[in-house]
Short mmCIF file of C-alpha atoms in Angstrom, two decimals:
data_model
loop_
_atom_site.label_atom_id
_atom_site.label_comp_id
_atom_site.label_asym_id
_atom_site.label_seq_id
_atom_site.Cartn_x
_atom_site.Cartn_y
_atom_site.Cartn_z
CA MET A 10 -20.33 -18.10 -22.29
CA THR A 11 -20.34 -14.41 -23.19
CA GLN A 12 -22.87 -12.30 -21.31
CA PRO A 13 -23.98 -8.68 -21.72
CA ARG A 14 -21.64 -6.17 -20.13
CA GLU A 15 -23.78 -3.07 -20.09
CA HIS A 16 -23.13 -1.50 -16.71
CA ALA A 17 -20.53 -1.95 -13.94
CA VAL A 18 -20.52 -0.20 -10.56
CA VAL A 19 -17.45 0.49 -8.45
CA ILE A 20 -17.99 1.44 -4.81
CA GLY A 21 -15.26 3.65 -3.39
CA GLY A 22 -12.81 6.17 -4.81
CA SER A 23 -9.70 4.58 -3.29
CA LEU A 24 -6.77 3.93 -5.60
CA MET A 25 -8.16 0.42 -6.01
CA GLY A 26 -11.52 1.93 -6.94
CA LEU A 27 -10.02 4.37 -9.43
CA LEU A 28 -7.94 1.66 -11.11
CA SER A 29 -10.88 -0.76 -11.15
CA ALA A 30 -13.03 1.87 -12.87
CA ARG A 31 -10.29 2.39 -15.44
CA ILE A 32 -10.16 -1.36 -16.19
CA LEU A 33 -13.93 -1.84 -16.30
CA ALA A 34 -14.31 1.02 -18.77
CA ASP A 35 -12.55 -1.24 -21.30
CA HIS A 36 -15.04 -4.06 -20.75
CA PHE A 37 -18.45 -2.46 -20.10
CA SER A 38 -20.55 0.01 -22.02
CA ARG A 39 -21.01 2.13 -18.88
CA VAL A 40 -19.19 2.37 -15.56
CA THR A 41 -20.34 4.26 -12.45
CA LEU A 42 -17.89 5.07 -9.68
CA ILE A 43 -19.66 5.91 -6.40
CA GLU A 44 -17.66 7.89 -3.83
CA ARG A 45 -18.78 9.36 -0.48
CA ASP A 46 -16.53 12.41 -0.83
CA CYS A 47 -17.38 15.35 -3.04
CA PHE A 48 -14.43 15.58 -5.39
CA ALA A 49 -12.89 19.04 -5.46
CA GLU A 50 -12.20 20.89 -8.68
CA ALA A 51 -8.62 21.51 -7.62
CA LEU A 52 -5.79 19.56 -6.01
CA GLU A 53 -6.53 19.33 -2.29
CA SER A 54 -6.95 16.75 0.47
CA ARG A 55 -10.24 14.95 0.93
CA PRO A 56 -11.52 13.06 3.99
CA GLY A 57 -11.81 9.71 2.19
CA LEU A 58 -8.05 9.52 1.82
CA GLY A 59 -7.46 8.86 5.49
CA GLN A 60 -3.70 8.50 5.14
CA ALA A 61 -3.17 11.18 2.50
CA ARG A 62 -0.98 13.36 4.72
CA HIS A 63 1.41 10.55 5.54
CA LEU A 64 4.28 8.96 3.64
CA HIS A 65 3.25 6.79 0.70
CA VAL A 66 5.40 4.63 -1.52
CA LEU A 67 4.49 3.31 -4.96
CA TRP A 68 7.18 0.79 -5.79
CA SER A 69 8.55 0.41 -9.30
CA ARG A 70 6.11 -2.37 -10.24
CA GLY A 71 3.15 -0.24 -9.18
CA LEU A 72 4.48 2.70 -11.17
CA GLU A 73 4.90 0.50 -14.25
CA ILE A 74 1.28 -0.63 -14.01
CA ALA A 75 0.02 2.92 -13.47
CA GLU A 76 1.93 4.01 -16.57
CA GLN A 77 0.47 1.07 -18.51
CA LEU A 78 -3.08 2.09 -17.57
CA PHE A 79 -2.48 5.82 -17.98
CA PRO A 80 0.25 6.35 -20.59
CA GLY A 81 2.23 9.49 -19.88
CA LEU A 82 1.33 9.52 -16.17
CA GLU A 83 4.97 9.56 -15.12
CA ASP A 84 5.67 12.57 -17.32
CA GLU A 85 2.71 14.38 -15.74
CA LEU A 86 4.01 13.66 -12.25
CA ARG A 87 7.49 14.81 -13.18
CA ALA A 88 6.03 18.00 -14.66
CA ALA A 89 4.46 18.59 -11.24
CA ASP A 90 7.98 18.66 -9.72
CA VAL A 91 7.86 15.11 -8.35
CA PRO A 92 11.38 13.98 -7.38
CA GLU A 93 12.95 10.60 -8.12
CA VAL A 94 14.74 8.59 -5.45
CA ARG A 95 16.96 5.66 -6.35
CA VAL A 96 16.73 2.98 -3.67
CA PRO A 97 19.12 2.66 -1.92
CA ALA A 98 21.59 4.75 -3.92
CA ASP A 99 20.03 8.08 -2.88
CA MET A 100 19.24 7.03 0.69
CA LEU A 101 20.69 6.62 4.11
CA TRP A 102 19.04 3.35 5.11
CA LEU A 103 19.55 1.94 8.59
CA THR A 104 18.10 -1.57 8.52
CA SER A 105 17.55 -3.80 11.54
CA ALA A 106 20.89 -5.38 10.58
CA GLY A 107 22.79 -2.09 10.28
CA TRP A 108 23.52 0.46 7.56
CA ARG A 109 22.95 -0.47 3.92
CA ARG A 110 25.54 0.47 1.33
CA ARG A 111 24.22 2.81 -1.34
CA PHE A 112 24.10 0.51 -4.37
CA ALA A 113 22.28 1.49 -7.55
CA SER A 114 18.97 -0.40 -7.59
CA THR A 115 15.27 0.38 -8.10
CA ARG A 116 13.71 3.83 -8.20
CA LEU A 117 10.73 5.59 -6.69
CA LEU A 118 8.84 8.72 -7.64
CA THR A 119 8.06 10.30 -4.28
CA PHE A 120 4.83 12.25 -4.63
CA SER A 121 2.12 13.20 -2.19
CA ARG A 122 -0.93 10.95 -2.08
CA ASP A 123 -3.14 13.92 -2.96
CA LEU A 124 -1.20 14.57 -6.16
CA LEU A 125 -1.49 10.96 -7.30
CA ASP A 126 -5.22 10.90 -6.53
CA TRP A 127 -5.80 14.16 -8.42
CA THR A 128 -3.71 13.15 -11.45
CA VAL A 129 -5.49 9.82 -11.81
CA ARG A 130 -8.95 11.40 -11.37
CA VAL A 131 -8.20 13.97 -14.07
CA ARG A 132 -7.36 11.11 -16.41
CA LEU A 133 -10.51 9.22 -15.50
CA ALA A 134 -12.65 12.28 -16.18
CA LYS A 135 -11.66 12.02 -19.85
CA ILE A 136 -13.12 8.51 -20.23
CA GLN A 137 -16.44 8.94 -22.00
CA ASN A 138 -18.25 5.87 -20.63
CA LEU A 139 -17.25 6.50 -17.00
CA ARG A 140 -19.49 8.48 -14.64
CA VAL A 141 -18.43 9.56 -11.16
CA LEU A 142 -21.26 9.79 -8.64
CA ALA A 143 -19.54 11.79 -5.90
CA GLY A 144 -21.10 12.75 -2.59
CA HIS A 145 -23.11 9.52 -2.54
CA GLU A 146 -22.94 6.32 -0.51
CA VAL A 147 -24.07 2.75 -1.00
CA THR A 148 -26.42 1.41 1.69
CA GLY A 149 -26.76 -2.17 0.50
CA LEU A 150 -26.70 -4.66 -2.33
CA LEU A 151 -29.52 -5.61 -4.69
CA ALA A 152 -29.68 -9.35 -5.31
CA ASP A 153 -31.80 -11.91 -7.10
CA ALA A 154 -31.43 -15.68 -7.44
CA GLY A 155 -27.94 -15.74 -5.94
CA ALA A 156 -26.54 -12.87 -7.98
CA VAL A 157 -25.90 -9.23 -7.13
CA THR A 158 -27.90 -7.10 -9.53
CA GLY A 159 -26.91 -3.63 -8.34
CA VAL A 160 -26.73 -1.40 -5.29
CA GLU A 161 -28.88 0.91 -3.20
CA VAL A 162 -27.40 4.39 -3.31
CA ARG A 163 -28.31 7.67 -1.63
CA GLU A 164 -26.90 11.15 -1.39
CA ARG A 165 -24.56 11.41 1.56
CA GLY A 166 -26.19 13.09 4.53
CA THR A 167 -29.70 11.95 3.67
CA THR A 168 -31.66 9.13 5.29
CA GLY A 169 -33.42 6.08 3.96
CA SER A 170 -32.27 2.99 2.12
CA GLY A 171 -31.54 4.83 -1.11
CA GLU A 172 -32.49 4.40 -4.73
CA PRO A 173 -31.78 1.23 -6.72
CA LEU A 174 -28.99 1.33 -9.29
CA THR A 175 -28.84 -1.84 -11.36
CA ALA A 176 -25.59 -3.28 -12.71
CA ASP A 177 -24.18 -6.37 -14.38
CA LEU A 178 -21.17 -6.30 -12.04
CA VAL A 179 -20.44 -4.59 -8.70
CA VAL A 180 -16.97 -4.09 -7.19
CA ASP A 181 -16.43 -3.09 -3.54
CA ALA A 182 -13.24 -1.02 -3.25
CA THR A 183 -14.12 0.88 -0.06
CA GLY A 184 -11.05 -0.20 1.91
CA ARG A 185 -10.79 -1.31 5.52
CA SER A 186 -14.19 0.19 6.37
CA SER A 187 -15.97 -2.04 3.84
CA LYS A 188 -19.59 -2.85 4.69
CA THR A 189 -19.58 -6.05 2.64
CA PRO A 190 -19.64 -8.40 5.69
CA ALA A 191 -22.84 -6.75 6.92
CA TRP A 192 -24.36 -6.56 3.43
CA LEU A 193 -23.76 -10.28 2.87
CA GLU A 194 -25.28 -11.26 6.21
CA ARG A 195 -28.32 -9.16 5.33
CA LEU A 196 -28.67 -11.29 2.18
CA GLY A 197 -28.46 -14.49 4.21
CA TYR A 198 -24.81 -15.43 3.68
CA PRO A 199 -22.69 -16.72 6.59
CA ALA A 200 -20.25 -14.46 8.41
CA VAL A 201 -16.88 -14.19 6.70
CA ARG A 202 -13.80 -15.51 8.49
CA GLN A 203 -11.17 -12.87 9.19
CA THR A 204 -7.49 -12.93 10.11
CA LEU A 205 -6.28 -9.92 12.08
CA ILE A 206 -2.64 -9.42 13.02
CA ASP A 207 -2.25 -6.10 14.77
CA PRO A 208 1.21 -4.78 15.73
CA LEU A 209 -0.45 -1.86 17.54
CA LEU A 210 1.47 0.53 15.35
CA GLY A 211 0.72 4.22 15.14
CA TYR A 212 2.42 6.95 13.19
CA ALA A 213 2.57 10.70 12.95
CA SER A 214 3.63 12.83 10.00
CA ARG A 215 4.56 16.39 9.16
CA THR A 216 5.87 18.17 6.07
CA TYR A 217 8.84 20.54 6.17
CA ALA A 218 10.39 22.94 3.70
CA ILE A 219 13.73 21.58 2.53
CA PRO A 220 16.25 24.11 3.86
CA SER A 221 17.83 26.32 1.22
CA GLY A 222 21.25 25.01 0.19
CA PHE A 223 20.75 21.71 2.05
CA ASP A 224 22.87 19.10 0.24
CA PRO A 225 24.20 16.34 2.48
CA GLY A 226 24.63 13.87 -0.40
CA TRP A 227 21.38 12.00 0.19
CA LYS A 228 17.73 12.57 -0.77
CA ALA A 229 15.90 10.29 1.65
CA LEU A 230 16.25 8.64 5.05
CA TYR A 231 14.84 5.39 6.37
CA LEU A 232 15.75 4.46 9.94
CA GLN A 233 14.18 1.14 10.83
CA ALA A 234 13.45 -0.26 14.26
CA ASP A 235 15.50 -3.14 15.66
CA PRO A 236 12.92 -5.70 16.80
CA PRO A 237 11.98 -7.19 19.15
CA HIS A 238 13.26 -4.49 21.52
CA GLY A 239 13.48 -1.40 19.32
CA THR A 240 10.01 -0.18 18.44
CA ARG A 241 10.63 3.12 16.65
CA THR A 242 11.06 3.86 12.95
CA GLY A 243 11.50 7.14 11.07
CA ALA A 244 11.37 8.05 7.39
CA LEU A 245 12.05 11.26 5.48
CA PHE A 246 11.39 11.52 1.73
CA PRO A 247 11.22 14.46 -0.67
CA GLN A 248 7.95 15.43 -2.34
CA GLU A 249 6.86 17.92 -4.96
CA GLY A 250 7.08 21.57 -3.98
CA GLY A 251 10.54 21.41 -2.41
CA ARG A 252 9.39 19.75 0.79
CA TRP A 253 10.01 16.72 2.93
CA ILE A 254 7.38 14.35 4.28
CA VAL A 255 8.54 13.01 7.65
CA SER A 256 6.71 10.05 9.21
CA LEU A 257 7.55 8.59 12.62
CA PHE A 258 6.28 5.12 13.59
CA GLY A 259 5.96 3.28 16.89
CA VAL A 260 5.00 -0.37 17.47
CA GLY A 261 3.30 -1.84 20.53
CA GLU A 262 1.42 1.39 21.34
CA ASP A 263 4.69 3.33 21.48
CA TYR A 264 2.96 6.04 19.49
CA PRO A 265 4.77 9.21 18.35
CA PRO A 266 3.34 12.43 19.85
CA ASN A 267 1.45 14.96 17.76
CA ASP A 268 2.92 18.06 19.38
CA GLY A 269 6.01 19.77 17.95
CA ASP A 270 8.40 19.23 20.86
CA GLY A 271 7.31 15.63 21.37
CA PHE A 272 7.64 14.92 17.63
CA LEU A 273 11.23 16.15 17.65
CA GLU A 274 12.07 14.22 20.81
CA PHE A 275 10.71 11.02 19.22
CA ALA A 276 12.85 11.69 16.12
CA LYS A 277 15.86 12.25 18.37
CA SER A 278 15.30 8.85 20.02
CA LEU A 279 15.69 6.89 16.76
CA ARG A 280 18.71 4.62 16.28
CA SER A 281 20.55 7.39 14.42
CA PRO A 282 20.32 11.16 15.01
CA VAL A 283 20.52 11.96 11.29
CA LEU A 284 16.76 12.50 10.80
CA TYR A 285 16.44 14.65 13.90
CA GLU A 286 19.43 16.74 12.82
CA ALA A 287 17.83 17.30 9.40
CA ILE A 288 14.49 18.59 10.70
CA ARG A 289 15.31 20.28 14.02
CA ASP A 290 15.86 23.67 12.36
CA ALA A 291 13.71 23.07 9.24
CA GLU A 292 10.51 25.07 8.73
CA PRO A 293 7.33 23.03 9.41
CA LEU A 294 4.72 23.52 6.68
CA THR A 295 1.85 21.60 8.29
CA SER A 296 0.54 20.49 11.64
CA ILE A 297 1.28 16.96 12.83
CA VAL A 298 -1.28 14.31 11.91
CA SER A 299 -1.60 10.83 13.43
CA TYR A 300 -2.96 7.51 12.19
CA ARG A 301 -3.48 4.19 14.00
CA ARG A 302 -5.65 1.91 11.82
CA THR A 303 -2.68 -0.20 10.82
CA ALA A 304 -3.57 -3.85 11.48
CA ASN A 305 -3.03 -6.52 8.85
CA LEU A 306 -6.58 -7.63 8.00
CA ARG A 307 -7.57 -10.41 5.64
CA ARG A 308 -11.19 -11.30 4.94
CA HIS A 309 -11.36 -14.85 3.60
CA TYR A 310 -14.06 -14.42 0.97
CA GLU A 311 -12.34 -17.03 -1.21
CA ARG A 312 -13.16 -19.66 1.44
CA MET A 313 -16.87 -18.93 1.77
CA PRO A 314 -19.03 -21.92 0.81
CA ALA A 315 -21.44 -19.66 -1.08
CA TRP A 316 -20.88 -16.34 -2.77
CA PRO A 317 -23.18 -14.02 -4.72
CA ARG A 318 -22.38 -14.01 -8.39
CA ARG A 319 -21.28 -10.79 -10.15
CA PHE A 320 -19.90 -9.24 -6.98
CA LEU A 321 -16.21 -8.64 -6.31
CA VAL A 322 -14.26 -7.29 -3.33
CA ALA A 323 -10.87 -5.73 -4.02
CA GLY A 324 -8.01 -3.83 -2.41
CA ASP A 325 -7.97 -3.21 1.34
CA ALA A 326 -11.60 -4.32 1.55
CA LEU A 327 -10.26 -7.82 0.84
CA CYS A 328 -6.73 -7.78 2.25
CA ALA A 329 -5.11 -4.83 4.03
CA PHE A 330 -1.51 -4.60 5.16
CA ASN A 331 0.38 -2.72 7.83
CA PRO A 332 1.15 0.53 5.95
CA LEU A 333 4.71 0.67 7.35
CA TYR A 334 5.93 -1.61 4.56
CA GLY A 335 4.53 0.47 1.72
CA GLN A 336 2.90 -2.38 -0.20
CA GLY A 337 -0.77 -1.38 -0.43
CA MET A 338 -0.79 0.81 -3.55
CA THR A 339 1.38 -1.58 -5.55
CA VAL A 340 -0.81 -4.54 -4.54
CA ALA A 341 -3.83 -2.52 -5.69
CA ALA A 342 -2.20 -1.89 -9.06
CA LYS A 343 -1.45 -5.58 -9.50
CA SER A 344 -5.03 -6.43 -8.53
CA ALA A 345 -6.30 -4.12 -11.26
CA LEU A 346 -4.29 -6.04 -13.84
CA THR A 347 -5.69 -9.27 -12.41
CA LEU A 348 -9.23 -7.95 -12.92
CA ASP A 349 -8.42 -7.10 -16.51
CA ALA A 350 -6.91 -10.54 -17.15
CA CYS A 351 -9.91 -12.33 -15.63
CA LEU A 352 -12.37 -10.34 -17.75
CA ARG A 353 -10.40 -11.04 -20.91
CA ALA A 354 -9.99 -14.75 -20.23
CA ASP A 355 -13.64 -15.65 -19.73
CA GLY A 356 -16.89 -13.94 -20.71
CA ASP A 357 -18.90 -15.59 -17.93
CA LEU A 358 -19.49 -12.95 -15.26
CA ASP A 359 -21.12 -15.55 -13.03
CA ARG A 360 -17.75 -17.28 -12.56
CA LEU A 361 -15.70 -14.12 -12.27
CA ALA A 362 -15.73 -13.63 -8.50
CA ARG A 363 -14.25 -17.01 -7.58
CA ARG A 364 -11.45 -16.67 -10.16
CA PHE A 365 -10.67 -13.09 -9.23
CA HIS A 366 -10.60 -13.60 -5.45
CA ARG A 367 -8.37 -16.67 -5.70
CA LYS A 368 -5.88 -14.90 -7.97
CA VAL A 369 -5.80 -11.71 -5.92
CA ILE A 370 -5.22 -13.59 -2.67
CA LYS A 371 -2.44 -15.56 -4.35
CA ASN A 372 -0.80 -12.29 -5.42
CA ALA A 373 -1.23 -10.87 -1.91
CA THR A 374 0.34 -13.85 -0.17
CA GLY A 375 3.89 -12.55 -0.55
CA PRO A 376 3.19 -9.06 0.82
CA TRP A 377 1.12 -10.60 3.61
CA LEU A 378 4.02 -12.85 4.65
CA VAL A 379 6.44 -9.92 4.58
CA ALA A 380 4.21 -7.68 6.70
CA THR A 381 2.99 -10.23 9.22
CA GLY A 382 6.38 -11.92 9.49
CA GLU A 383 7.94 -8.63 10.54
CA ASP A 384 5.08 -7.69 12.86
CA LEU A 385 5.22 -11.06 14.63
CA ARG A 386 8.73 -10.26 15.81
CA TYR A 387 7.05 -8.29 18.61
CA ASP A 388 5.46 -10.03 21.60
CA THR A 389 2.96 -7.17 21.81
CA THR A 390 1.42 -8.00 18.42
CA ARG A 391 -2.20 -9.11 18.75
CA GLY A 392 -4.04 -11.78 16.81
CA ALA A 393 -1.29 -14.40 16.53
CA ALA A 394 2.10 -15.39 17.91
CA ALA A 395 5.20 -16.29 15.96
CA GLY A 396 5.40 -20.06 15.56
CA VAL A 397 8.53 -22.12 15.03
CA ARG A 398 8.30 -21.77 11.23
CA THR A 399 7.98 -17.98 11.42
CA ARG A 400 10.91 -17.70 13.84
CA ILE A 401 13.13 -19.83 11.59
CA LEU A 402 12.16 -17.79 8.53
CA ASN A 403 12.83 -14.55 10.37
CA ARG A 404 16.30 -15.71 11.35
CA TYR A 405 17.05 -16.49 7.72
CA VAL A 406 15.62 -13.12 6.61
CA ASP A 407 17.88 -11.45 9.18
CA ARG A 408 20.86 -13.15 7.54
CA VAL A 409 19.76 -12.10 4.07
CA GLN A 410 19.10 -8.56 5.27
CA SER A 411 22.58 -8.34 6.74
CA LEU A 412 24.08 -9.64 3.50
CA ALA A 413 21.95 -7.27 1.39
CA ASN A 414 23.57 -4.38 3.25
CA VAL A 415 26.92 -5.11 1.62
CA ASP A 416 26.25 -7.36 -1.40
CA PRO A 417 24.70 -5.63 -4.45
CA ARG A 418 23.29 -8.84 -5.94
CA VAL A 419 21.55 -9.87 -2.75
CA CYS A 420 20.41 -6.28 -2.26
CA ASP A 421 18.74 -6.38 -5.68
CA ARG A 422 16.96 -9.62 -4.77
CA PHE A 423 15.82 -8.23 -1.45
CA ILE A 424 14.49 -4.99 -2.92
CA ASP A 425 12.74 -6.89 -5.72
CA VAL A 426 10.72 -8.65 -3.01
CA LEU A 427 9.89 -5.34 -1.30
CA ALA A 428 8.99 -3.78 -4.67
CA LEU A 429 6.73 -6.77 -5.53
CA THR A 430 8.62 -7.56 -8.73
CA ALA A 431 9.63 -10.92 -7.24
CA PRO A 432 8.00 -13.26 -4.68
CA PRO A 433 9.56 -13.86 -1.24
CA GLN A 434 10.53 -17.34 -2.43
CA SER A 435 13.20 -15.74 -4.63
CA LEU A 436 15.23 -15.15 -1.46
CA PHE A 437 15.66 -18.94 -1.32
CA LEU A 438 17.20 -19.31 -4.77
CA PRO A 439 20.52 -21.22 -4.73
CA GLU A 440 22.63 -18.10 -5.31
CA VAL A 441 21.13 -16.33 -2.28
CA LEU A 442 21.14 -19.45 -0.10
CA TRP A 443 24.81 -20.08 -0.86
CA ARG A 444 25.89 -16.53 -0.18
CA ALA A 445 23.83 -16.34 2.98
CA ALA A 446 25.48 -19.54 4.23
CA THR A 447 29.08 -18.73 3.33
CA ALA A 448 29.60 -14.95 3.20
CA ARG A 449 31.13 -13.12 6.15
CA PRO A 450 30.52 -9.50 5.23
CA ARG A 451 32.09 -6.48 6.94
CA PRO A 452 29.15 -4.24 7.86
CA PRO A 453 29.35 -0.48 7.27
CA THR A 454 30.21 1.37 10.47
CA GLY A 455 28.03 4.45 9.83
CA PRO A 456 26.54 6.84 7.25
CA ASP A 457 29.97 7.93 6.01
CA ASP A 458 30.88 4.34 5.12
CA LEU A 459 27.97 3.60 2.77
CA VAL A 460 29.25 4.35 -0.75
CA PRO A 461 30.41 1.04 -2.30
#
């Protein structure tokens, strides 16, 4: 049954919100994107991007989708001096199982979050049927006869319930701080079940100027913790403008300090001194910023016995991951394609929410297992404990990780899972199982032993 698609509303200018607006513009006569921040007329940070000054990774699959939705986006990013990093060929990567040889594999464009946000918003501004209502916030949902019919919206900083804005479809893409649970209870729906797995991880980041003439033979560093005892991780990646973004992570409330001396001491305490040695004499370009809202959070909307028609929840508002594993933006990109596919497959907007939520959660299952499986290695993680199944899987993943350090084929499989181009089940294919069971690899002894 085909229904009118006159007006769609997207709440939130997150990457999920921006991509959702881009998709909906192909299916509705008008789209309104409502964002609390006032968008600047130039490239700069904004409060709504809470993690903008930290390390972000858009894996190859996410970049492919972004290019599909915005043809030429990669060229624009490259024109802005965005570097490319081949993973792990251009990296020194110390995994929990030791150093990884530098095989040729996937690639990343390593840009700042602000640059990506700005570039995508400039593209969206050219879409004629898309309006951005910045500096406004949604205070509640309009509903009638079991269907959401719009939102109440007001200018940020004012009081009152707001003015009604009707719509044929509403999408909540406001992230972890989503008000949907409260809005639904206000409409008489039961409380949503939630799963929270919190590793008590915090991180701190700073950008540095890449020292003139610095050429050690690598572009990026990733020094992972060694759970369950090692709690500290460090990453250094290049960004546009000839700078490094350095992020330090600590699990179990072993938070990195936000003062200069403490930051360097934390870097020095990592399992290898290579990151500390790179930044100890480098010029800091920014202050140190911290972030601690890192729990894995899943709201089980797909399990609710009743759900308002014509209302979707997407991105971190539905399922959020520990940011350490760099999956969030790529999952958002895949969710945008899922929204497009659902709208193309069936014209009935009343049935859209159930189909969309089920498919998105199915797509998020792999990243969720990766993130929570790793976080449950620590006894300090809150919300759940590692059961027998998780412990057995983690032991097998340890074996695969160790093999991926020296075997290019297994490395490709492993990185495909991280990059979301393959599900975690692909690590159990016969080729990987056989090699994991029979191979006795010689691990690299240090950074100088990593070139195959």
